[in-house]
mmCIF file of C-alpha atoms in Angstrom:
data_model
loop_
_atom_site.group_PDB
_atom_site.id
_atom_site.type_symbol
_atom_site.label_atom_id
_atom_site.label_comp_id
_atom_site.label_asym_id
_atom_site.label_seq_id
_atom_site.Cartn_x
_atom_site.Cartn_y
_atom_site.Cartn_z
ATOM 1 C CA UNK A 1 7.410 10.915 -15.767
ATOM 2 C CA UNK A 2 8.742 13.626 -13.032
ATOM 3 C CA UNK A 3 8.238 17.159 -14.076
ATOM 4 C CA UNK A 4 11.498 19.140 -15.360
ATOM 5 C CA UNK A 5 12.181 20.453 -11.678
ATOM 6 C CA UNK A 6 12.267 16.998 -10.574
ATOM 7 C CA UNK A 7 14.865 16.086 -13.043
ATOM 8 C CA UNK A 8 17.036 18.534 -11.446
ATOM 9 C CA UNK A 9 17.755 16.187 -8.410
ATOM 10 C CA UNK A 10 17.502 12.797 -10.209
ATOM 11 C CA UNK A 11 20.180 11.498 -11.557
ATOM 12 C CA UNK A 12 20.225 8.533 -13.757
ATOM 13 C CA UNK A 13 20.283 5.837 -13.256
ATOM 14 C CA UNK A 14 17.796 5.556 -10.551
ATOM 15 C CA UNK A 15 16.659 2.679 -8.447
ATOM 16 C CA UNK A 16 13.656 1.783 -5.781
ATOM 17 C CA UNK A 17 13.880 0.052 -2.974
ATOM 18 C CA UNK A 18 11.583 -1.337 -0.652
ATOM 19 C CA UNK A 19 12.515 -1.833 2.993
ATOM 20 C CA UNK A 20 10.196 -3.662 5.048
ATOM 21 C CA UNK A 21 8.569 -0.591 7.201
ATOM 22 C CA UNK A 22 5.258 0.575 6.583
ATOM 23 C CA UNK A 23 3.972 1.421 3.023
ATOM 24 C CA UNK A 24 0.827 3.357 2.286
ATOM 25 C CA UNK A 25 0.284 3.625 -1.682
ATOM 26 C CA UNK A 26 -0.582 7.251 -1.695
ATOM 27 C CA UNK A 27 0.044 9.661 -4.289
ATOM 28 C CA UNK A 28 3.877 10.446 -3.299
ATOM 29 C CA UNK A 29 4.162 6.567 -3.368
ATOM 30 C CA UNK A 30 2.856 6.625 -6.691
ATOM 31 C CA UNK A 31 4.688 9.263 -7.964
ATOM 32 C CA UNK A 32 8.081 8.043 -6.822
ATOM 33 C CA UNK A 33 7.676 4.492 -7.913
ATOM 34 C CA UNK A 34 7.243 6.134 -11.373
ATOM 35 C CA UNK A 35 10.725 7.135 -11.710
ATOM 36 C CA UNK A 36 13.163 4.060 -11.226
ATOM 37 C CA UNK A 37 14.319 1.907 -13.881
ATOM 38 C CA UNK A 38 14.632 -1.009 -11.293
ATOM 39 C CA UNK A 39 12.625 -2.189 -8.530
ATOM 40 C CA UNK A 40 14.681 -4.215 -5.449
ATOM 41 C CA UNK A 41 13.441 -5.436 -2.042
ATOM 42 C CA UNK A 42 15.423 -5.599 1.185
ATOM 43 C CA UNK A 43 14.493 -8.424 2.731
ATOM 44 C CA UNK A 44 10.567 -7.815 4.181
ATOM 45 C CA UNK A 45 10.239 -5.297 2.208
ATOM 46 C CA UNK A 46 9.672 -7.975 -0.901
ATOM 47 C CA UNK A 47 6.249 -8.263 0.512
ATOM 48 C CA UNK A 48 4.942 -4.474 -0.313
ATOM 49 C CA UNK A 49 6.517 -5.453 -4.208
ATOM 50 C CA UNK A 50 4.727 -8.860 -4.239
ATOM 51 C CA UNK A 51 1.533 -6.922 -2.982
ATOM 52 C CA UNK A 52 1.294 -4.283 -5.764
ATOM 53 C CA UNK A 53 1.820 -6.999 -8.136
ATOM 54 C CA UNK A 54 5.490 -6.005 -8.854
ATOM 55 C CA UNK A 55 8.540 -8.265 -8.808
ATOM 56 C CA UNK A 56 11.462 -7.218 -7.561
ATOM 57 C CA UNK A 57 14.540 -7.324 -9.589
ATOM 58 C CA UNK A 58 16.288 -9.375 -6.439
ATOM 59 C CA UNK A 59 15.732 -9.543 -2.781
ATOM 60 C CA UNK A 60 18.591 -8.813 -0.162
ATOM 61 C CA UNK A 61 19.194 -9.804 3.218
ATOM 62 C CA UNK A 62 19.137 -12.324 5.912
ATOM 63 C CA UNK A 63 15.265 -13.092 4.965
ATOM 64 C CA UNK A 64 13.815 -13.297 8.352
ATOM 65 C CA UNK A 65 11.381 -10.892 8.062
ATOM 66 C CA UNK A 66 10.029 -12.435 4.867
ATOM 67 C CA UNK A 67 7.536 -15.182 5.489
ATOM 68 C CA UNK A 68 8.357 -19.005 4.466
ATOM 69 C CA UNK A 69 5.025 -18.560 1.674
ATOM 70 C CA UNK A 70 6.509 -15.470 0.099
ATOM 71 C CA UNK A 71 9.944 -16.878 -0.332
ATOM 72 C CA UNK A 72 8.038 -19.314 -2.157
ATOM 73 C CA UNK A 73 6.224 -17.092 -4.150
ATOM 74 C CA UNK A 74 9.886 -15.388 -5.055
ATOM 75 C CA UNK A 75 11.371 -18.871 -5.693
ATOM 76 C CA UNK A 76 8.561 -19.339 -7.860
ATOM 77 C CA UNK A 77 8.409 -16.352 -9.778
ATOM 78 C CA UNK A 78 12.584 -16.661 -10.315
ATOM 79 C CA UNK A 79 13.643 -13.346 -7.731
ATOM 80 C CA UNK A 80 16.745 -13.729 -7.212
ATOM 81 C CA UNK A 81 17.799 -13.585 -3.019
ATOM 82 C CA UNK A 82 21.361 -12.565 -1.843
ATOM 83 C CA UNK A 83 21.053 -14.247 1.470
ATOM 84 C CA UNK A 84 23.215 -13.296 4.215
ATOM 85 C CA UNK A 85 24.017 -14.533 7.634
ATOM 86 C CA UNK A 86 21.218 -12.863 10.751
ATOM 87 C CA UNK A 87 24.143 -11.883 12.494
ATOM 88 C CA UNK A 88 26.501 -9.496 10.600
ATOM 89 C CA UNK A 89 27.608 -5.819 11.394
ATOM 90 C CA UNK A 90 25.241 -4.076 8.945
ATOM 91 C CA UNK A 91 21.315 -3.937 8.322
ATOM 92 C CA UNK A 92 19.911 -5.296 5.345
ATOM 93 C CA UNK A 93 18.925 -2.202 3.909
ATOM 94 C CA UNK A 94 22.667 -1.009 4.101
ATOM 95 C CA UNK A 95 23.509 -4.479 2.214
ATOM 96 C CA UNK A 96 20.790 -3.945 -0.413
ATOM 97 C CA UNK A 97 21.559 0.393 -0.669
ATOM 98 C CA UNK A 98 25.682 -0.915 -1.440
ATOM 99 C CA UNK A 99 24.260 -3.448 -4.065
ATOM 100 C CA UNK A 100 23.090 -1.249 -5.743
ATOM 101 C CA UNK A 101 25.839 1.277 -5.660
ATOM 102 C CA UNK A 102 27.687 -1.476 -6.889
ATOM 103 C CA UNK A 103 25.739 -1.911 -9.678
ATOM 104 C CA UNK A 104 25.734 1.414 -10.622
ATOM 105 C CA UNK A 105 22.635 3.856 -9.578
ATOM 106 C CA UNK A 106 23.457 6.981 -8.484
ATOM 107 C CA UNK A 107 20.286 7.980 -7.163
ATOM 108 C CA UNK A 108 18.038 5.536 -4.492
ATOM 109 C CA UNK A 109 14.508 5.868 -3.755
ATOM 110 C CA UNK A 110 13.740 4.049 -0.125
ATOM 111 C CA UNK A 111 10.063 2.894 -0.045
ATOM 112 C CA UNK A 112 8.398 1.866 2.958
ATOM 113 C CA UNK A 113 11.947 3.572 4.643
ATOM 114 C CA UNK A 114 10.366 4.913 7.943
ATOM 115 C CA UNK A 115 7.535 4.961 10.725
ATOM 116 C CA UNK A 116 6.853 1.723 12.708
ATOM 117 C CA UNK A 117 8.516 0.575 15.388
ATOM 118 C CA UNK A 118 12.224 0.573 14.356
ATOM 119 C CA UNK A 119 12.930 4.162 14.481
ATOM 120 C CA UNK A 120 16.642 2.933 14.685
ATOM 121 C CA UNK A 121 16.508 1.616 11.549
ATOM 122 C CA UNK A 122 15.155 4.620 9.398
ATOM 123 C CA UNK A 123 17.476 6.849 11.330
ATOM 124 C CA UNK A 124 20.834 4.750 10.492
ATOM 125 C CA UNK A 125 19.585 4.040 7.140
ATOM 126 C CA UNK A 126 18.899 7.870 6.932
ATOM 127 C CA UNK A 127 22.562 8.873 8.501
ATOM 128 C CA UNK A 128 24.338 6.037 6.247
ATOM 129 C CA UNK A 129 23.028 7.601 3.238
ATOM 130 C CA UNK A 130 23.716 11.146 3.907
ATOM 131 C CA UNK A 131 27.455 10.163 4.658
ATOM 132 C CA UNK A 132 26.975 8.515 0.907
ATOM 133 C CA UNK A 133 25.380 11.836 -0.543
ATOM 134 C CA UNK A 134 28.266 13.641 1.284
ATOM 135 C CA UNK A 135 31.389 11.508 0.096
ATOM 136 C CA UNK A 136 30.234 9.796 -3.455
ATOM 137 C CA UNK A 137 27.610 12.258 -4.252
ATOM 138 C CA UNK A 138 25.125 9.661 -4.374
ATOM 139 C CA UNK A 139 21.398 11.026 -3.856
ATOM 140 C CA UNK A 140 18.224 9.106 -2.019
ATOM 141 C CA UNK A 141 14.649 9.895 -1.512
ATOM 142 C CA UNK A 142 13.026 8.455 1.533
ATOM 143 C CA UNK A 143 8.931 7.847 1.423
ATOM 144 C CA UNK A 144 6.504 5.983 3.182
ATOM 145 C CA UNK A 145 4.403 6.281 0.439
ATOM 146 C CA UNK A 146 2.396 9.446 2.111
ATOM 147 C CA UNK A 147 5.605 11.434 3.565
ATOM 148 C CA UNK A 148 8.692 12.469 1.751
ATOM 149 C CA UNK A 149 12.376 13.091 3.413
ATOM 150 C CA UNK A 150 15.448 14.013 1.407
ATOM 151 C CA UNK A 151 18.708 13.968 3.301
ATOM 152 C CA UNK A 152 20.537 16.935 1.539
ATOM 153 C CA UNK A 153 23.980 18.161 1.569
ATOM 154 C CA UNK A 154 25.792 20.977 0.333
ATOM 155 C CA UNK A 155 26.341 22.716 -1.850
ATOM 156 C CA UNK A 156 22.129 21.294 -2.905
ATOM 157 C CA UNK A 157 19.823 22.818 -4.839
ATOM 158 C CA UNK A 158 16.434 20.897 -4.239
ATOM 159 C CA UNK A 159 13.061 22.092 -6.966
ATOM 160 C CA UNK A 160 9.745 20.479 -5.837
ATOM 161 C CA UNK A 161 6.228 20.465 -7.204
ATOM 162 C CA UNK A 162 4.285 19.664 -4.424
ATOM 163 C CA UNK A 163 1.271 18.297 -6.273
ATOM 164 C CA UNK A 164 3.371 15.804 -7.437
ATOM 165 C CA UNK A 165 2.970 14.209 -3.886
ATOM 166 C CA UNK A 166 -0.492 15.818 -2.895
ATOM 167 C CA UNK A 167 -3.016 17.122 -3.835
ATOM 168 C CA UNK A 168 -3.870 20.956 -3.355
ATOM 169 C CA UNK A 169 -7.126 20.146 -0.321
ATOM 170 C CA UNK A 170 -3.876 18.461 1.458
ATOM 171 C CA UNK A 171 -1.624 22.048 0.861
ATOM 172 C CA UNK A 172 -3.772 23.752 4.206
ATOM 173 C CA UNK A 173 -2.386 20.312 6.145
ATOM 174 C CA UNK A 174 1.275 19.983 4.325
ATOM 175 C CA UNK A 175 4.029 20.554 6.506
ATOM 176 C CA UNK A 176 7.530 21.474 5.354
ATOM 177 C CA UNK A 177 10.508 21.064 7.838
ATOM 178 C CA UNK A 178 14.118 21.180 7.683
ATOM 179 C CA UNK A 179 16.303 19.685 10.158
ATOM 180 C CA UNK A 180 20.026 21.380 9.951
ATOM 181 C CA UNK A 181 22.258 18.160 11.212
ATOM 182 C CA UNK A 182 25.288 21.098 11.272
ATOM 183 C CA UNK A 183 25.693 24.072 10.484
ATOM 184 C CA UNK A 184 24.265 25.452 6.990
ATOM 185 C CA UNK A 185 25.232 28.368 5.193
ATOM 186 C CA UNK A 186 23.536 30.266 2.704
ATOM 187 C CA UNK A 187 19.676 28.877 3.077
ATOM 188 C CA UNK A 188 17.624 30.220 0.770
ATOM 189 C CA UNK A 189 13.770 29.268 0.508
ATOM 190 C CA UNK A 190 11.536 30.084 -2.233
ATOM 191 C CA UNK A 191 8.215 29.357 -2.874
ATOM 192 C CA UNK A 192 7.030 28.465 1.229
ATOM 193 C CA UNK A 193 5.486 30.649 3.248
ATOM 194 C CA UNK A 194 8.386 31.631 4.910
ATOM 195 C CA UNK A 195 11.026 32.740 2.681
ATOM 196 C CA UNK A 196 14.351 33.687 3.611
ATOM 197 C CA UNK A 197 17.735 34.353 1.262
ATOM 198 C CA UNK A 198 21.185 33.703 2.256
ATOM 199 C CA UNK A 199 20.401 32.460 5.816
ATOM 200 C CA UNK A 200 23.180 31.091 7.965
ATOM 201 C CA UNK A 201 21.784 28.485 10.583
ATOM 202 C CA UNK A 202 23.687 26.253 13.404
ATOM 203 C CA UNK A 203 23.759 23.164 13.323
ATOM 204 C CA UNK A 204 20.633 21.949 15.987
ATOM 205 C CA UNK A 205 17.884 24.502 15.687
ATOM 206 C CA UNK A 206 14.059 24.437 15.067
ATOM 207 C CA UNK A 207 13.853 27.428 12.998
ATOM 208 C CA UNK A 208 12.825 25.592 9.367
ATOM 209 C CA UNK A 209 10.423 23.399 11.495
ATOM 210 C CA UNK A 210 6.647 23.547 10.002
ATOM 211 C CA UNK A 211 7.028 25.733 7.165
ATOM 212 C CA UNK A 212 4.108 25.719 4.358
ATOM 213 C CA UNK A 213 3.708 25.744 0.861
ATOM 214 C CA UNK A 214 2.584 28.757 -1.190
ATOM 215 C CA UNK A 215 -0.475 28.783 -3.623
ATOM 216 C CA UNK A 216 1.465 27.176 -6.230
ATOM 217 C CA UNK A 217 2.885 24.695 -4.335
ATOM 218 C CA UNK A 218 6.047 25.218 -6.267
ATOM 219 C CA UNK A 219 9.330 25.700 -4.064
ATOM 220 C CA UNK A 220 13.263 25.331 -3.929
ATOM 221 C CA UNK A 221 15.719 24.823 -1.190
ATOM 222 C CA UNK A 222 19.111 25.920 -1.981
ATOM 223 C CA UNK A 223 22.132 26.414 0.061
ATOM 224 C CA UNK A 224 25.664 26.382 0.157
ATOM 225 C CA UNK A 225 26.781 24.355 2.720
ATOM 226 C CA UNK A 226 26.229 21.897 5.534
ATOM 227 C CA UNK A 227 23.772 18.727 5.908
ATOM 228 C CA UNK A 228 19.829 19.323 6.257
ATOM 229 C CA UNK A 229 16.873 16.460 6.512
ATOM 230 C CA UNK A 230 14.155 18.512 4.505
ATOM 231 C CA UNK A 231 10.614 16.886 5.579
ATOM 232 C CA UNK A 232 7.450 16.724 3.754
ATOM 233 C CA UNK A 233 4.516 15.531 5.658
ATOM 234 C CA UNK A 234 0.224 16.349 6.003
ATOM 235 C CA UNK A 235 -0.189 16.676 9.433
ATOM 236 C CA UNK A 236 -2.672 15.013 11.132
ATOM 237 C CA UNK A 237 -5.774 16.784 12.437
ATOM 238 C CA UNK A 238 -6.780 15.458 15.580
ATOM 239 C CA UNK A 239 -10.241 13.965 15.900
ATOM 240 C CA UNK A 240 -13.366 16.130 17.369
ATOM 241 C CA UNK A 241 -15.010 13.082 18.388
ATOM 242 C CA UNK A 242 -14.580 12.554 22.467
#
């Protein structure tokens, strides 16, 4: 179960979902997949579920990422599928995230949510569900299984245990960014390496880029105001060999 600090930004009851970009079962993938009392699939993303062994509570979409043998398997195994139509004005992943609004969850976590080749995709699925966060006070977690993003709006208090995503060898590699999409007021950082209190930032800068966590791992971000992308990532070393 999530530590108490966690359970500050959950709020019950919480859902997964799996979208159909890359997944890498890490330890933040782990962790995350933990926490929600129901499992769904958007479309190809049914496939990362069927892999793990995991059935998904019901798959949405227009199913054309999702291979002809694994909309068997689903058939067979009773998953339900809300089909829709290829062409339509929104993404699966917006049809699946307003199903289960619908149904109730006030917090999402979106698995397998980014990296690939459809950058477009994670960034409108990351835009649509800040505009949620902002007007229903809805609140996602996006993962890949290795990296974390939380689009956060204010007034947000945010408490993280990094360990509960990696492990301490990976702290000397973790980066930790924030991306102000306007203007914030009132930034206050605890816990990173570079700590500020009561910071006002506009809207566009690169100041909370590559920030690091300290010996504890243990940090909050707290402000009073305005929309931030806060990023949690290892960097990647690159390779000595020539």
């Amino acid at each position: 179960m999530p530590n108490e600090d966690y359970e500050a930004y959950i709020q019950a009851p919480c859902a997964g979902l799996f979208l159909r970009g890359p997944y890498r079962h890490k330890k933040a993938g782990r962790f995350l997949l933990k926490i929600p009392s129901c499992l769904s699939a958007a479309d190809g993303g049914a496939r990362h579920l069927l892999a793990l062994g995991l059935s998904p509570a019901s798959i949405t979409g227009d199913l054309d990422s999702l291979s002809p043998e694994l909309q068997e398997q689903a058939r067979t195994l009773g998953i339900p599928a809300e089909k829709y139509p290829r062409e339509k004005d929104e993404t699966d992943g917006q049809l699946a995230v307003e199903k289960l609004i619908r149904e109730g969850y006030k917090t999402i976590i979106l698995f397998a949510a980014f990296g690939g080749q459809r950058e477009d995709h994670a960034l409108s699925m990351l835009n649509f569900c800040l505009e949620k966060r902002k007007a229903e006070g809805l609140r996602f977690i996006f993962t890949d299984g290795e990296s974390v993003i939380f689009p956060l709006s204010g007034p947000e208090r945010l408490k993280i245990n990094s360990e509960d995503y990696f492990s301490q060898k990976d702290f000397p590699d973790l980066r930790i960014s924030g991306v102000p999409l306007t203007a914030v007021r009132g930034l206050t950082l605890d816990g990173l390496k570079y700590e500020v209190s009561g910071l006002d930032l506009p809207a566009g800068t690169t100041r909370l880029v590559s920030n690091e966590p300290a010996a504890s791992g243990r940090f909050s971000v707290t402000f009073e105001s305005g929309d931030l992308i806060l990023f949690m990532l290892k960097e990647e070393k690159p390779s000595s060999e020539g």
